C-alpha cells in the first residue's frame, strides 16, 4: 500500500493500514511532515536500515515466496519516503508499479488529480483512492481513470497481469472520497439530540440513536438492531468515556442478544432507517416575498391612502353625477396633480380637487420610503444575515471552512437552526450561508462579544470546528462560563490532548454533554476500507470508537458464503444488516428468496431489511454489514482470505 499526503490524514491512514489490516505501507510525505506531531499516529518505523534488517529476518525465517528483485517486508511494516512533489520518479520509487493500492490524500485537489493520472499510467491495475473536496469534479475524474484502466488492461494477458499488477487479486478501481463529507455527519449529529450518528447513502438514511437504559417495567425498542452498548462509565464524570478500551466497562460494539439482555443499566446505540422529509437545500438565490419588501407600517400607510382614494371617488360620483370609472379617473388625476383646475365648476368639485391634491402630497413621502426600504431589503438579501433577536435553541457553528461548510449543509438538511461565527470574510462557507440565509457573525471568536452576538446564552449546542485547537478550546471554555449546561463538540487534532480536555470538561461540568472529535480519526477508516477494495457507506462513532458500514459481495468470503445470517454474525466483529437487490444484488425476486423466514422491509434504495436468521447467503448476494475496523480487516483483508483458502 502507498499513501501520499501532507497532513494528519496521511499518517492516520498509514497507521490504520499497518495496525488494523497488517499491510505493508509506503508513506510519501513532504520533508517537514516526517517530524510533525509524530506521537499522534506513532513514529514512522520505516528507514533504509529498518527495511534491510526486516528483509534479512524474513529471508532467514524461510520466506521463499519473495519475487526476485523485490525486497521482502514483514506484515505491518512502514517505509517513509520524503518528496516535495509527487513526480513520476517519486511514484516509481514508492513502488506504485507493483503496489496494490495508492491513496492520494493531499489537501490540494489539483495535486491529487495530477498524481492520480500519473499513477494510472504507471500501473493500470492499481486501485486508486483519491481525496477530493470538489464532489462533481471527483465523479468525472473517477469515470476518466476507470475508463483509462479498462482500455489499458483490455489487451493484457492474465498471467502477465498477475505478475506485474501486484495486489494479490485486487481489482483496479477508483474511489473518490472527502474527509469533510465522511466526518460531517458525525460532527453534525453529535451536536443535535435525536439526530445523532447519521450515515446517508443513495436513497437511504441510516440513523444510530443513543438511548438511555430502560426504566423499571419498560421495554427497550431495539430498532433494526442494537449496534453497541455504551460504557458503564457514561454517567460517571470521572469515567473514561470514549477510550479505546473494549473491556467490560468500555463500549461494546455489535453485541449479541445475550449481552444486550445482561447489560442492565447501560445505554445502547440502535440503528434506524429514516427518510428525509425536510426542506430541500436551494441551489439559487431565494425569491423575496412582497411582505418582506415593505415594513408593516408602510403597508398600513398604503392601505390608508387606498381608502382615501376610494372615499374621494365615491364623493366625486355623488357630486358630479359621473359614472364610477370616470369619477375614479378624475380623482386619480387630481391626486397626481395632472388635472386642469376646476374653475367655473361647482363648489363641491373644487373642494374634492383640493382634498385630492392634499392626499397626493401625503403619497409622495410614502412612495419614497417604500422605494428606499425595498432597495435596502434587496441589498440585505444578498448580504449576510444577522441573528434575529428572539433566536433560541440553535447551534452555534464556529468556522465555516472546508469541514464547517459540509457540517452547515448537513445541519440545514436536518432543518436545524444555525448561527455561524467566522473570522475570515473570504471563507469558502460564507457563500453557502448567504444562499441558505443562515445568520453569520463575522469576528474573531476569541474577542469579547462575538459569541454573545451569536446568542450563545440561548443556544442548544456549540460546534467548534476551526483548524486551531486553542481557538476551539478557548471558545468552549468561555461558552461554558456563559452557560454551564451547554452541549459542546470540539474538533481537536491531538488524541492525547483531546482526551485530557474531554475528561477535564466532563469532570467540571458533569451535567453537560462534551464530545471531542478528530476529522482525520473519523475519515481514516473509510479511506483504509476503500484501499482494501470495499464500498464503505459511512462510519458512525460510538464514543471514541468507530463502527463502519460496508457493502460487499458474499462470494469469496468463507465466513459469509453458504452460511445463514445467524451463523455469519460474529459478536464484536461484524453483522449482516440488509440484502441489496439492485445492481450487484441477487437476481430475481429477493422477497421470494427469503420467504418463510419472517417479514421483510424493502427500502427505496433496494435494500431488504429484517433478514431472517435462517436465510442462507449465496455467492451472488451483495449485503450491507456493520463491522468494527478489526472485524472488517479480519473478514475482508487479503491475508484473511488467504488463510481461509485450503
Coordinates of C-alpha atoms in Angstrom, one line a residue:
X1 CA 0.0 0.0 0.0
X2 CA 1.2 3.5 -0.9
X3 CA -0.1 6.6 1.0
X4 CA 0.8 10.1 -0.2
X5 CA -0.3 13.1 1.8
X6 CA 0.7 16.3 3.6
X7 CA -1.4 16.3 6.8
X8 CA -2.7 14.2 9.7
X9 CA -4.9 12.1 7.5
X10 CA -1.9 10.5 5.7
X11 CA -0.3 9.5 9.0
X12 CA -3.6 8.1 10.4
X13 CA -4.3 6.2 7.2
X14 CA -0.9 4.6 7.2
X15 CA -1.3 3.7 10.8
X16 CA -4.7 2.2 10.1
X17 CA -3.4 0.1 7.2
X18 CA -0.4 -1.0 9.2
X19 CA -2.0 -1.7 12.6
X20 CA -5.5 -2.8 11.7
X21 CA -5.1 -4.6 8.3
X22 CA -1.5 -5.7 8.7
X23 CA -0.5 -4.2 5.4
X24 CA 3.0 -3.1 4.2
X25 CA 2.8 0.6 3.7
X26 CA 5.0 3.2 2.0
X27 CA 4.3 6.7 3.3
X28 CA 5.2 9.6 0.9
X29 CA 5.2 12.9 2.7
X30 CA 6.9 16.3 2.3
X31 CA 10.3 16.6 4.1
X32 CA 8.9 18.6 7.0
X33 CA 5.9 16.2 7.6
X34 CA 8.1 13.4 8.9
X35 CA 8.8 15.3 12.0
X36 CA 5.4 16.9 12.5
X37 CA 3.5 15.6 15.5
X38 CA 4.8 12.0 15.3
X39 CA 3.1 10.9 18.6
X40 CA -0.3 11.3 17.1
X41 CA -0.2 8.2 14.9
X42 CA 3.1 6.6 16.2
X43 CA 6.5 7.3 14.9
X44 CA 7.3 6.0 11.5
X45 CA 9.3 2.8 11.7
X46 CA 10.4 2.8 8.1
X47 CA 14.0 3.6 7.2
X48 CA 16.6 2.1 4.9
X49 CA 18.3 0.3 7.8
X50 CA 14.9 -1.0 9.1
X51 CA 13.9 -2.3 5.7
X52 CA 17.2 -4.1 5.2
X53 CA 17.0 -5.7 8.6
X54 CA 13.4 -6.7 8.2
X55 CA 14.1 -8.2 4.8
X56 CA 17.0 -10.2 6.2
X57 CA 14.9 -11.5 9.1
X58 CA 12.2 -12.5 6.7
X59 CA 14.6 -14.4 4.4
X60 CA 16.2 -16.1 7.4
X61 CA 12.8 -17.3 8.5
X62 CA 12.5 -19.2 5.2
X63 CA 10.1 -16.9 3.4
X64 CA 10.6 -18.3 -0.1
X65 CA 7.8 -16.5 -1.9
X66 CA 9.5 -13.2 -2.3
X67 CA 9.7 -12.4 -6.0
X68 CA 13.1 -11.8 -7.5
X69 CA 14.2 -8.2 -7.3
X70 CA 11.6 -7.3 -4.6
X71 CA 12.5 -6.6 -1.0
X72 CA 10.6 -8.7 1.4
X73 CA 8.9 -6.7 4.2
X74 CA 7.2 -8.0 7.3
X75 CA 3.4 -7.5 7.6
X76 CA 2.5 -4.3 9.2
X77 CA 5.8 -2.5 8.3
X78 CA 6.1 1.1 7.1
X79 CA 8.6 2.8 4.9
X80 CA 8.7 6.6 4.7
X81 CA 9.7 8.4 1.5
X82 CA 10.2 12.2 1.6
X83 CA 9.4 14.1 -1.5
X84 CA 8.5 17.7 -2.3
X85 CA 6.3 16.8 -5.3
X86 CA 4.6 13.6 -6.5
X87 CA 6.5 13.3 -9.7
X88 CA 6.7 10.1 -11.9
X89 CA 10.1 9.3 -10.4
X90 CA 8.8 9.6 -6.9
X91 CA 5.8 7.4 -7.5
X92 CA 8.1 4.8 -9.1
X93 CA 10.4 4.9 -6.2
X94 CA 7.4 4.4 -3.9
X95 CA 6.7 1.2 -5.7
X96 CA 3.4 2.2 -7.4
X97 CA 4.1 -0.1 -10.4
X98 CA 3.8 -3.2 -8.2
X99 CA 1.6 -1.8 -5.4
X100 CA -1.9 -3.0 -4.7
X101 CA -3.4 0.4 -3.9
X102 CA -2.5 4.1 -3.8
X103 CA -4.1 6.7 -1.6
X104 CA -3.7 10.4 -2.5
X105 CA -4.8 12.4 0.4
X106 CA -3.1 15.8 -0.1
X107 CA -5.2 18.8 1.0
X108 CA -4.9 20.2 -2.6
X109 CA -7.3 18.7 -5.2
X110 CA -5.0 19.6 -8.1
X111 CA -2.0 17.8 -6.6
X112 CA -4.1 14.6 -6.1
X113 CA -5.5 14.6 -9.6
X114 CA -2.1 15.1 -11.2
X115 CA -0.6 12.3 -9.2
X116 CA -3.6 10.0 -10.0
X117 CA -3.2 10.5 -13.7
X118 CA 0.5 9.7 -13.5
X119 CA -0.1 6.6 -11.3
X120 CA -2.8 5.2 -13.6
X121 CA -0.3 5.4 -16.4
X122 CA 2.4 3.6 -14.4
X123 CA 0.0 0.9 -13.2
X124 CA -3.3 0.5 -15.0
X125 CA -4.4 -2.2 -12.4
X126 CA -3.7 0.0 -9.4
X127 CA -6.6 0.7 -7.0
X128 CA -6.8 4.4 -6.5
X129 CA -8.3 6.2 -3.5
X130 CA -8.3 10.0 -4.1
X131 CA -9.2 12.7 -1.6
X132 CA -11.1 15.5 -3.4
X133 CA -13.2 18.2 -1.9
X134 CA -15.0 19.0 -5.2
X135 CA -17.5 16.2 -5.5
X136 CA -18.7 17.0 -9.0
X137 CA -15.2 17.0 -10.3
X138 CA -14.5 13.8 -8.4
X139 CA -17.2 12.0 -10.3
X140 CA -15.7 13.0 -13.6
X141 CA -12.2 12.1 -12.6
X142 CA -13.4 8.7 -11.3
X143 CA -15.0 7.9 -14.7
X144 CA -12.0 9.1 -16.6
X145 CA -9.5 7.0 -14.6
X146 CA -11.7 3.8 -14.6
X147 CA -12.1 4.1 -18.4
X148 CA -8.3 4.6 -18.8
X149 CA -7.7 1.5 -16.7
X150 CA -10.2 -0.6 -18.7
X151 CA -8.7 0.4 -22.0
X152 CA -5.1 -0.2 -20.8
X153 CA -5.8 -3.6 -19.4
X154 CA -8.1 -4.9 -22.2
X155 CA -5.3 -6.5 -24.1
X156 CA -3.2 -7.7 -21.2
X157 CA -2.7 -11.4 -20.7
X158 CA -4.0 -12.7 -17.3
X159 CA -0.7 -14.3 -16.4
X160 CA 1.3 -11.2 -17.2
X161 CA -1.2 -9.0 -15.2
X162 CA -0.8 -11.3 -12.2
X163 CA 2.9 -10.9 -12.4
X164 CA 3.1 -7.2 -12.8
X165 CA -0.1 -5.9 -11.2
X166 CA 0.7 -6.8 -7.6
X167 CA -2.0 -6.8 -5.0
X168 CA -2.9 -10.5 -4.9
X169 CA -6.1 -10.4 -6.8
X170 CA -7.1 -6.8 -6.3
X171 CA -9.3 -5.3 -8.9
X172 CA -8.4 -1.9 -10.4
X173 CA -10.9 0.8 -9.4
X174 CA -11.0 4.4 -8.5
X175 CA -12.7 5.7 -5.3
X176 CA -13.1 9.4 -4.6
X177 CA -13.7 10.3 -1.0
X178 CA -13.8 13.5 1.0
X179 CA -12.7 13.6 4.6
X180 CA -15.1 16.5 5.1
X181 CA -18.1 14.5 3.8
X182 CA -17.1 11.5 5.8
X183 CA -16.8 13.4 9.1
X184 CA -19.6 15.9 8.7
X185 CA -22.5 13.6 9.6
X186 CA -20.8 12.6 12.8
X187 CA -19.9 16.1 13.8
X188 CA -23.3 17.5 13.0
X189 CA -25.1 14.6 14.7
X190 CA -23.1 14.8 17.9
X191 CA -24.3 18.4 18.5
X192 CA -28.0 17.6 18.0
X193 CA -30.1 15.4 20.2
X194 CA -32.4 13.0 18.4
X195 CA -30.4 13.1 15.1
X196 CA -27.2 11.6 16.3
X197 CA -24.9 9.5 14.1
X198 CA -26.3 9.7 10.6
X199 CA -25.0 7.8 7.6
X200 CA -26.6 8.8 4.3
X201 CA -26.4 6.8 1.1
X202 CA -28.2 6.9 -2.2
X203 CA -31.9 6.8 -1.3
X204 CA -31.3 5.6 2.2
X205 CA -30.5 7.3 5.5
X206 CA -29.3 5.3 8.5
X207 CA -29.6 6.8 11.9
X208 CA -27.9 5.4 15.0
X209 CA -29.7 6.7 18.1
X210 CA -28.3 6.7 21.6
X211 CA -30.9 5.6 24.0
X212 CA -30.7 5.6 27.8
X213 CA -31.2 2.4 29.8
X214 CA -34.9 1.5 30.1
X215 CA -36.6 2.2 33.4
X216 CA -38.4 -0.4 35.6
X217 CA -41.1 -2.1 33.6
X218 CA -40.0 -0.5 30.3
X219 CA -39.1 -2.5 27.2
X220 CA -36.3 -1.0 25.1
X221 CA -37.0 -0.7 21.3
X222 CA -34.1 -2.4 19.5
X223 CA -34.9 -0.7 16.2
X224 CA -33.4 -2.6 13.3
X225 CA -30.7 -3.9 15.6
X226 CA -28.5 -3.0 18.6
X227 CA -25.2 -1.6 17.3
X228 CA -23.4 -1.0 20.6
X229 CA -23.6 -0.9 24.4
X230 CA -22.3 2.3 25.8
X231 CA -19.7 2.5 28.5
X232 CA -20.7 1.6 32.0
X233 CA -19.0 4.9 33.0
X234 CA -21.2 7.1 30.8
X235 CA -22.8 8.8 33.7
X236 CA -19.6 8.9 35.8
X237 CA -17.9 12.3 35.5
X238 CA -14.5 10.7 36.1
X239 CA -15.1 7.9 33.6
X240 CA -13.0 7.4 30.5
X241 CA -15.8 7.7 28.0
X242 CA -14.5 7.5 24.5
X243 CA -11.4 5.5 25.2
X244 CA -10.4 2.6 23.0
X245 CA -10.9 0.2 25.9
X246 CA -13.0 -2.8 24.9
X247 CA -13.2 -4.3 28.4
X248 CA -16.3 -4.9 30.4
X249 CA -16.6 -1.2 31.4
X250 CA -15.9 0.2 28.0
X251 CA -18.2 0.3 24.9
X252 CA -19.1 -3.0 23.3
X253 CA -19.7 -2.9 19.5
X254 CA -22.1 -5.3 17.8
X255 CA -23.1 -7.2 20.9
X256 CA -25.3 -10.4 20.7
X257 CA -28.8 -10.7 22.2
X258 CA -27.5 -12.3 25.4
X259 CA -25.0 -9.5 26.0
X260 CA -27.8 -6.9 25.4
X261 CA -30.1 -8.6 27.8
X262 CA -27.5 -8.9 30.5
X263 CA -26.2 -5.3 30.2
X264 CA -28.8 -3.7 32.6
X265 CA -28.2 0.0 33.4
X266 CA -26.2 0.7 30.2
X267 CA -27.3 2.8 27.3
X268 CA -27.5 1.4 23.8
X269 CA -27.0 2.6 20.3
X270 CA -29.7 1.3 18.0
X271 CA -30.0 1.5 14.2
X272 CA -33.0 3.1 12.5
X273 CA -33.9 3.9 8.9
X274 CA -35.4 7.3 8.3
X275 CA -36.5 9.3 5.2
X276 CA -35.6 12.9 4.8
X277 CA -38.8 15.0 4.5
X278 CA -37.4 18.4 5.4
X279 CA -37.0 21.4 3.0
X280 CA -34.6 20.9 0.2
X281 CA -31.5 23.0 0.0
X282 CA -32.0 25.7 -2.5
X283 CA -29.4 25.9 -5.3
X284 CA -30.1 29.5 -6.2
X285 CA -30.9 32.8 -4.7
X286 CA -34.2 32.8 -2.8
X287 CA -37.1 35.0 -4.1
X288 CA -38.1 37.6 -1.6
X289 CA -41.9 37.7 -1.0
X290 CA -43.8 41.0 -1.2
X291 CA -44.3 41.0 2.6
X292 CA -40.6 41.2 3.2
X293 CA -40.1 44.2 0.9
X294 CA -42.1 46.6 2.9
X295 CA -42.5 47.0 6.6
X296 CA -45.8 46.7 8.4
X297 CA -46.0 50.4 8.9
X298 CA -45.6 51.2 5.2
X299 CA -48.2 48.6 4.3
X300 CA -50.7 50.2 6.6
X301 CA -49.9 53.6 5.1
X302 CA -50.6 52.4 1.6
X303 CA -53.8 50.8 2.8
X304 CA -54.9 54.2 4.3
X305 CA -54.1 56.0 1.1
X306 CA -56.1 53.5 -1.0
X307 CA -59.0 54.0 1.4
X308 CA -58.8 57.8 0.9
X309 CA -58.8 57.4 -2.9
X310 CA -61.9 55.2 -2.7
X311 CA -63.7 57.7 -0.5
X312 CA -62.8 60.6 -2.8
X313 CA -64.0 58.6 -5.8
X314 CA -67.4 57.9 -4.2
X315 CA -67.8 61.6 -3.2
X316 CA -67.0 62.7 -6.8
X317 CA -69.7 60.3 -8.0
X318 CA -72.2 61.9 -5.7
X319 CA -71.2 65.5 -6.5
X320 CA -70.6 65.4 -10.3
X321 CA -73.0 62.5 -11.2
X322 CA -70.2 60.9 -13.2
X323 CA -70.0 57.1 -13.8
X324 CA -67.8 55.2 -11.3
X325 CA -64.9 54.6 -13.7
X326 CA -64.9 58.3 -14.8
X327 CA -65.1 59.5 -11.2
X328 CA -62.2 57.3 -10.2
X329 CA -60.1 58.5 -13.2
X330 CA -60.7 62.2 -12.3
X331 CA -59.8 61.5 -8.7
X332 CA -56.5 59.9 -9.6
X333 CA -55.7 62.9 -12.0
X334 CA -56.3 65.3 -9.1
X335 CA -54.3 63.1 -6.8
X336 CA -51.2 63.2 -9.0
X337 CA -51.8 67.0 -9.8
X338 CA -52.1 66.4 -13.5
X339 CA -55.7 67.5 -14.0
X340 CA -56.9 71.0 -15.0
X341 CA -58.1 73.3 -12.2
X342 CA -61.8 73.0 -11.5
X343 CA -62.5 76.7 -12.4
X344 CA -66.1 77.5 -13.1
X345 CA -67.3 74.1 -11.8
X346 CA -69.5 73.5 -8.8
X347 CA -68.0 74.3 -5.3
X348 CA -68.2 70.6 -4.3
X349 CA -66.0 69.6 -7.2
X350 CA -63.5 72.3 -6.3
X351 CA -63.3 71.1 -2.7
X352 CA -62.8 67.5 -3.8
X353 CA -59.9 68.6 -6.0
X354 CA -58.2 70.3 -3.1
X355 CA -58.6 67.2 -0.9
X356 CA -57.2 65.0 -3.7
X357 CA -54.2 67.3 -4.0
X358 CA -53.6 67.1 -0.3
X359 CA -53.7 63.3 -0.4
X360 CA -51.3 63.4 -3.3
X361 CA -48.8 65.4 -1.1
X362 CA -49.1 62.7 1.5
X363 CA -48.4 60.0 -1.1
X364 CA -45.0 61.3 -2.1
X365 CA -43.1 60.6 1.1
X366 CA -44.8 57.2 1.4
X367 CA -43.6 56.2 -2.1
X368 CA -40.1 57.5 -1.4
X369 CA -39.9 55.4 1.8
X370 CA -41.2 52.3 0.0
X371 CA -38.5 52.6 -2.7
X372 CA -35.7 53.1 -0.1
X373 CA -36.9 50.3 2.0
X374 CA -37.2 47.9 -0.9
X375 CA -33.7 48.7 -2.1
X376 CA -32.4 48.0 1.4
X377 CA -34.2 44.7 1.5
X378 CA -32.8 43.6 -1.8
X379 CA -29.3 44.7 -0.7
X380 CA -29.6 42.7 2.6
X381 CA -31.0 39.7 0.7
X382 CA -27.6 39.3 -1.0
X383 CA -25.6 40.1 2.2
X384 CA -25.0 38.0 5.3
X385 CA -27.9 37.9 7.8
X386 CA -27.6 38.8 11.4
X387 CA -29.0 36.6 14.2
X388 CA -32.6 37.6 14.9
X389 CA -33.4 38.9 18.3
X390 CA -35.7 36.1 19.5
X391 CA -33.5 33.2 18.3
X392 CA -33.0 30.3 20.7
X393 CA -32.4 26.6 20.7
X394 CA -30.0 26.9 17.8
X395 CA -26.5 25.5 17.0
X396 CA -23.5 27.9 17.1
X397 CA -21.0 26.8 14.4
X398 CA -17.5 28.2 14.8
X399 CA -15.6 28.1 11.5
X400 CA -17.1 27.6 8.0
X401 CA -14.0 26.4 6.2
X402 CA -13.8 23.0 4.4
X403 CA -15.2 21.0 7.3
X404 CA -17.6 23.6 8.6
X405 CA -19.2 24.1 5.2
X406 CA -20.1 20.4 5.0
X407 CA -21.4 20.4 8.6
X408 CA -23.5 23.5 7.8
X409 CA -25.1 21.8 4.8
X410 CA -25.8 18.7 6.9
X411 CA -27.5 20.8 9.6
X412 CA -29.5 22.6 7.0
X413 CA -30.7 19.3 5.6
X414 CA -31.9 18.3 9.1
X415 CA -33.8 21.6 9.3
X416 CA -31.8 22.7 12.4
X417 CA -31.4 26.5 13.1
X418 CA -27.7 27.5 12.9
X419 CA -25.7 30.7 13.6
X420 CA -22.2 30.7 12.1
X421 CA -19.2 32.5 13.5
X422 CA -16.3 33.2 11.1
X423 CA -13.2 35.4 11.4
X424 CA -12.3 35.3 7.7
X425 CA -14.6 37.3 5.5
X426 CA -13.4 35.3 2.5
X427 CA -14.1 31.9 4.0
X428 CA -15.5 29.3 1.5
X429 CA -18.6 28.6 3.6
X430 CA -19.9 32.1 3.6
X431 CA -21.4 31.8 0.1
X432 CA -23.4 28.8 1.2
X433 CA -24.5 30.6 4.4
X434 CA -25.7 33.5 2.2
X435 CA -27.5 31.2 -0.2
X436 CA -29.2 29.3 2.7
X437 CA -30.0 32.6 4.5
X438 CA -28.1 31.4 7.6
X439 CA -27.2 34.1 10.2
X440 CA -23.5 34.8 10.3
X441 CA -21.4 36.8 12.9
X442 CA -18.1 38.0 11.4
X443 CA -15.4 38.3 14.0
X444 CA -12.7 36.5 16.0
X445 CA -14.3 34.2 18.4
X446 CA -11.6 34.9 21.0
X447 CA -12.7 38.5 21.1
X448 CA -15.3 39.6 23.7
X449 CA -18.8 40.0 22.4
X450 CA -18.6 37.7 19.4
X451 CA -20.2 34.7 21.0
X452 CA -22.8 36.9 22.7
X453 CA -23.7 38.2 19.2
X454 CA -24.3 34.6 18.2
X455 CA -26.8 34.2 21.1
X456 CA -24.6 31.6 22.8
X457 CA -26.6 32.1 26.1
X458 CA -29.7 30.7 24.4
X459 CA -28.1 28.2 22.1
X460 CA -28.6 24.4 22.2
X461 CA -25.1 23.4 21.2
X462 CA -21.7 24.7 20.3
X463 CA -19.7 23.2 17.4
X464 CA -16.1 24.4 17.5
X465 CA -14.7 23.4 14.1
X466 CA -11.9 25.8 13.4
X467 CA -8.4 24.5 12.4
X468 CA -6.8 25.8 15.6
X469 CA -7.1 23.6 18.7
X470 CA -6.5 26.5 21.1
X471 CA -9.3 28.6 19.5
X472 CA -11.8 25.8 19.8
X473 CA -10.8 25.2 23.4
X474 CA -11.0 28.8 24.3
X475 CA -14.4 29.2 22.7
X476 CA -15.7 26.1 24.6
X477 CA -14.4 27.3 27.9
X478 CA -15.8 30.7 27.5
X479 CA -19.2 29.3 26.4
X480 CA -19.3 27.1 29.4
X481 CA -18.9 30.2 31.7
X482 CA -21.9 31.7 30.0
X483 CA -24.0 28.6 30.0
X484 CA -22.6 25.6 32.1
X485 CA -25.0 23.1 30.7
X486 CA -24.3 23.9 27.0
X487 CA -23.7 20.9 24.7
X488 CA -20.1 21.2 23.3
X489 CA -18.4 19.4 20.4
X490 CA -14.7 20.2 19.9
X491 CA -12.6 19.5 16.8
X492 CA -9.1 18.7 18.2
X493 CA -6.1 17.4 16.4
X494 CA -4.1 15.6 19.0
X495 CA -5.8 12.5 20.6
X496 CA -4.0 12.8 23.9
X497 CA -4.9 16.5 24.2
X498 CA -8.5 15.7 23.2
X499 CA -8.8 13.0 25.9
X500 CA -7.4 15.3 28.5
X501 CA -9.7 18.2 27.5
X502 CA -12.7 15.9 27.4
X503 CA -12.1 14.4 30.9
X504 CA -11.5 17.8 32.4
X505 CA -14.6 19.4 30.9
X506 CA -16.7 16.4 31.9
X507 CA -15.5 16.4 35.5
X508 CA -16.0 20.2 35.7
X509 CA -19.5 20.1 34.1
X510 CA -20.9 16.6 34.7
X511 CA -24.5 17.6 33.6
X512 CA -23.4 18.9 30.2
X513 CA -22.6 16.8 27.1
X514 CA -19.0 17.2 25.9
X515 CA -17.5 15.5 22.9
X516 CA -14.1 15.8 21.2
X517 CA -13.8 14.7 17.6
X518 CA -10.9 14.5 15.1
X519 CA -11.7 14.7 11.4
X520 CA -8.8 12.5 10.4
X521 CA -9.7 9.9 13.0
X522 CA -13.3 9.7 11.7
X523 CA -12.2 9.7 8.0
X524 CA -9.2 7.3 8.1
X525 CA -11.3 4.0 8.5
X526 CA -13.3 4.9 5.4
X527 CA -10.2 5.6 3.3
X528 CA -8.5 2.4 4.5
X529 CA -11.6 0.4 3.7
X530 CA -11.6 1.8 0.2
X531 CA -8.0 0.9 -0.3
X532 CA -8.8 -2.7 0.7
X533 CA -11.4 -2.7 -2.0
X534 CA -14.7 -2.3 -0.2
X535 CA -17.5 0.1 -0.7
X536 CA -17.6 1.9 2.6
X537 CA -21.0 3.6 3.0
X538 CA -20.1 5.5 6.1
X539 CA -18.7 5.5 9.6
X540 CA -20.6 6.0 12.9
X541 CA -18.6 7.0 16.1
X542 CA -19.5 5.2 19.3
X543 CA -17.9 7.2 22.0
X544 CA -14.3 7.2 20.7
X545 CA -14.5 4.1 18.6
X546 CA -15.8 3.8 15.1
X547 CA -18.3 1.4 13.5
X548 CA -18.1 1.0 9.7
X549 CA -20.9 0.3 7.2
X550 CA -19.8 -1.5 4.0
X551 CA -21.5 -3.1 1.0
X552 CA -19.6 -6.3 -0.1
X553 CA -20.1 -9.3 -2.3
X554 CA -20.6 -12.5 -0.4
X555 CA -18.7 -14.6 -2.9
X556 CA -15.1 -15.4 -1.9
X557 CA -15.6 -14.9 1.8
X558 CA -15.8 -18.2 3.7
X559 CA -17.2 -16.6 6.8
X560 CA -20.3 -15.5 4.8
X561 CA -20.8 -17.7 1.8
X562 CA -23.1 -20.7 2.4
X563 CA -23.9 -19.6 6.0
X564 CA -27.1 -18.4 7.4
X565 CA -27.4 -14.8 8.6
X566 CA -27.4 -16.0 12.1
X567 CA -24.3 -18.1 11.6
X568 CA -22.5 -15.3 9.8
X569 CA -22.9 -12.9 12.7
X570 CA -19.9 -12.6 14.9
X571 CA -20.3 -10.5 18.0
X572 CA -17.9 -7.7 18.3
X573 CA -16.7 -8.0 14.7
X574 CA -19.4 -7.9 12.0
X575 CA -23.1 -8.3 11.4
X576 CA -25.2 -8.6 8.2
X577 CA -27.8 -5.8 8.1
X578 CA -29.5 -5.9 4.7
X579 CA -29.6 -7.6 1.3
X580 CA -29.1 -5.4 -1.7
X581 CA -31.5 -6.1 -4.5
X582 CA -30.3 -3.6 -7.1
X583 CA -27.2 -3.7 -9.3
X584 CA -24.9 -6.3 -8.0
X585 CA -27.5 -7.9 -5.8
X586 CA -29.3 -11.2 -6.1
X587 CA -31.2 -11.7 -9.4
X588 CA -34.9 -12.4 -9.4
X589 CA -37.3 -11.8 -6.5
X590 CA -35.4 -11.3 -3.3
X591 CA -38.7 -11.3 -1.3
X592 CA -39.4 -14.8 -2.6
X593 CA -35.9 -15.9 -1.8
X594 CA -36.3 -15.2 1.9
X595 CA -40.0 -16.2 2.1
X596 CA -40.9 -18.1 5.1
X597 CA -38.3 -16.5 7.3
X598 CA -40.1 -13.5 8.6
X599 CA -41.3 -10.1 7.5
X600 CA -39.0 -8.1 5.2
X601 CA -38.9 -4.4 4.7
X602 CA -37.8 -3.0 1.4
X603 CA -36.2 0.4 1.4
X604 CA -36.4 2.9 -1.5
X605 CA -32.7 2.2 -2.2
X606 CA -33.5 -1.5 -3.0
X607 CA -32.3 -2.9 0.4
X608 CA -34.2 -5.7 2.2
X609 CA -34.1 -5.3 5.9
X610 CA -35.1 -7.7 8.7
X611 CA -33.5 -10.7 7.0
X612 CA -34.4 -13.9 8.9
X613 CA -31.6 -15.6 10.7
X614 CA -32.2 -18.7 8.7
X615 CA -31.6 -17.0 5.3
X616 CA -28.6 -18.6 3.6
X617 CA -26.2 -16.2 2.0
X618 CA -25.1 -17.2 -1.6
X619 CA -22.1 -16.1 -3.6
X620 CA -24.0 -13.8 -5.9
X621 CA -25.5 -11.9 -3.0
X622 CA -24.4 -8.4 -2.1
X623 CA -25.0 -7.4 1.5
X624 CA -24.7 -4.4 3.7
X625 CA -23.0 -5.1 7.0
X626 CA -21.8 -3.2 10.1
X627 CA -18.3 -4.1 11.3
X628 CA -15.6 -2.9 13.6
X629 CA -12.3 -1.9 12.0
X630 CA -10.5 -5.0 13.1
X631 CA -13.6 -7.1 12.2
X632 CA -13.6 -5.7 8.7
X633 CA -9.9 -6.3 8.4
X634 CA -10.3 -9.9 9.6
X635 CA -13.3 -10.6 7.3
X636 CA -12.1 -8.9 4.1
X637 CA -8.3 -8.5 4.4
X638 CA -6.2 -10.2 1.9
X639 CA -4.4 -12.2 4.5
X640 CA -7.7 -13.3 6.0
X641 CA -8.8 -14.6 2.6
X642 CA -5.5 -16.4 2.1
X643 CA -5.9 -18.1 5.5
X644 CA -9.5 -19.2 4.7
X645 CA -8.4 -20.8 1.4
X646 CA -7.5 -24.5 1.5

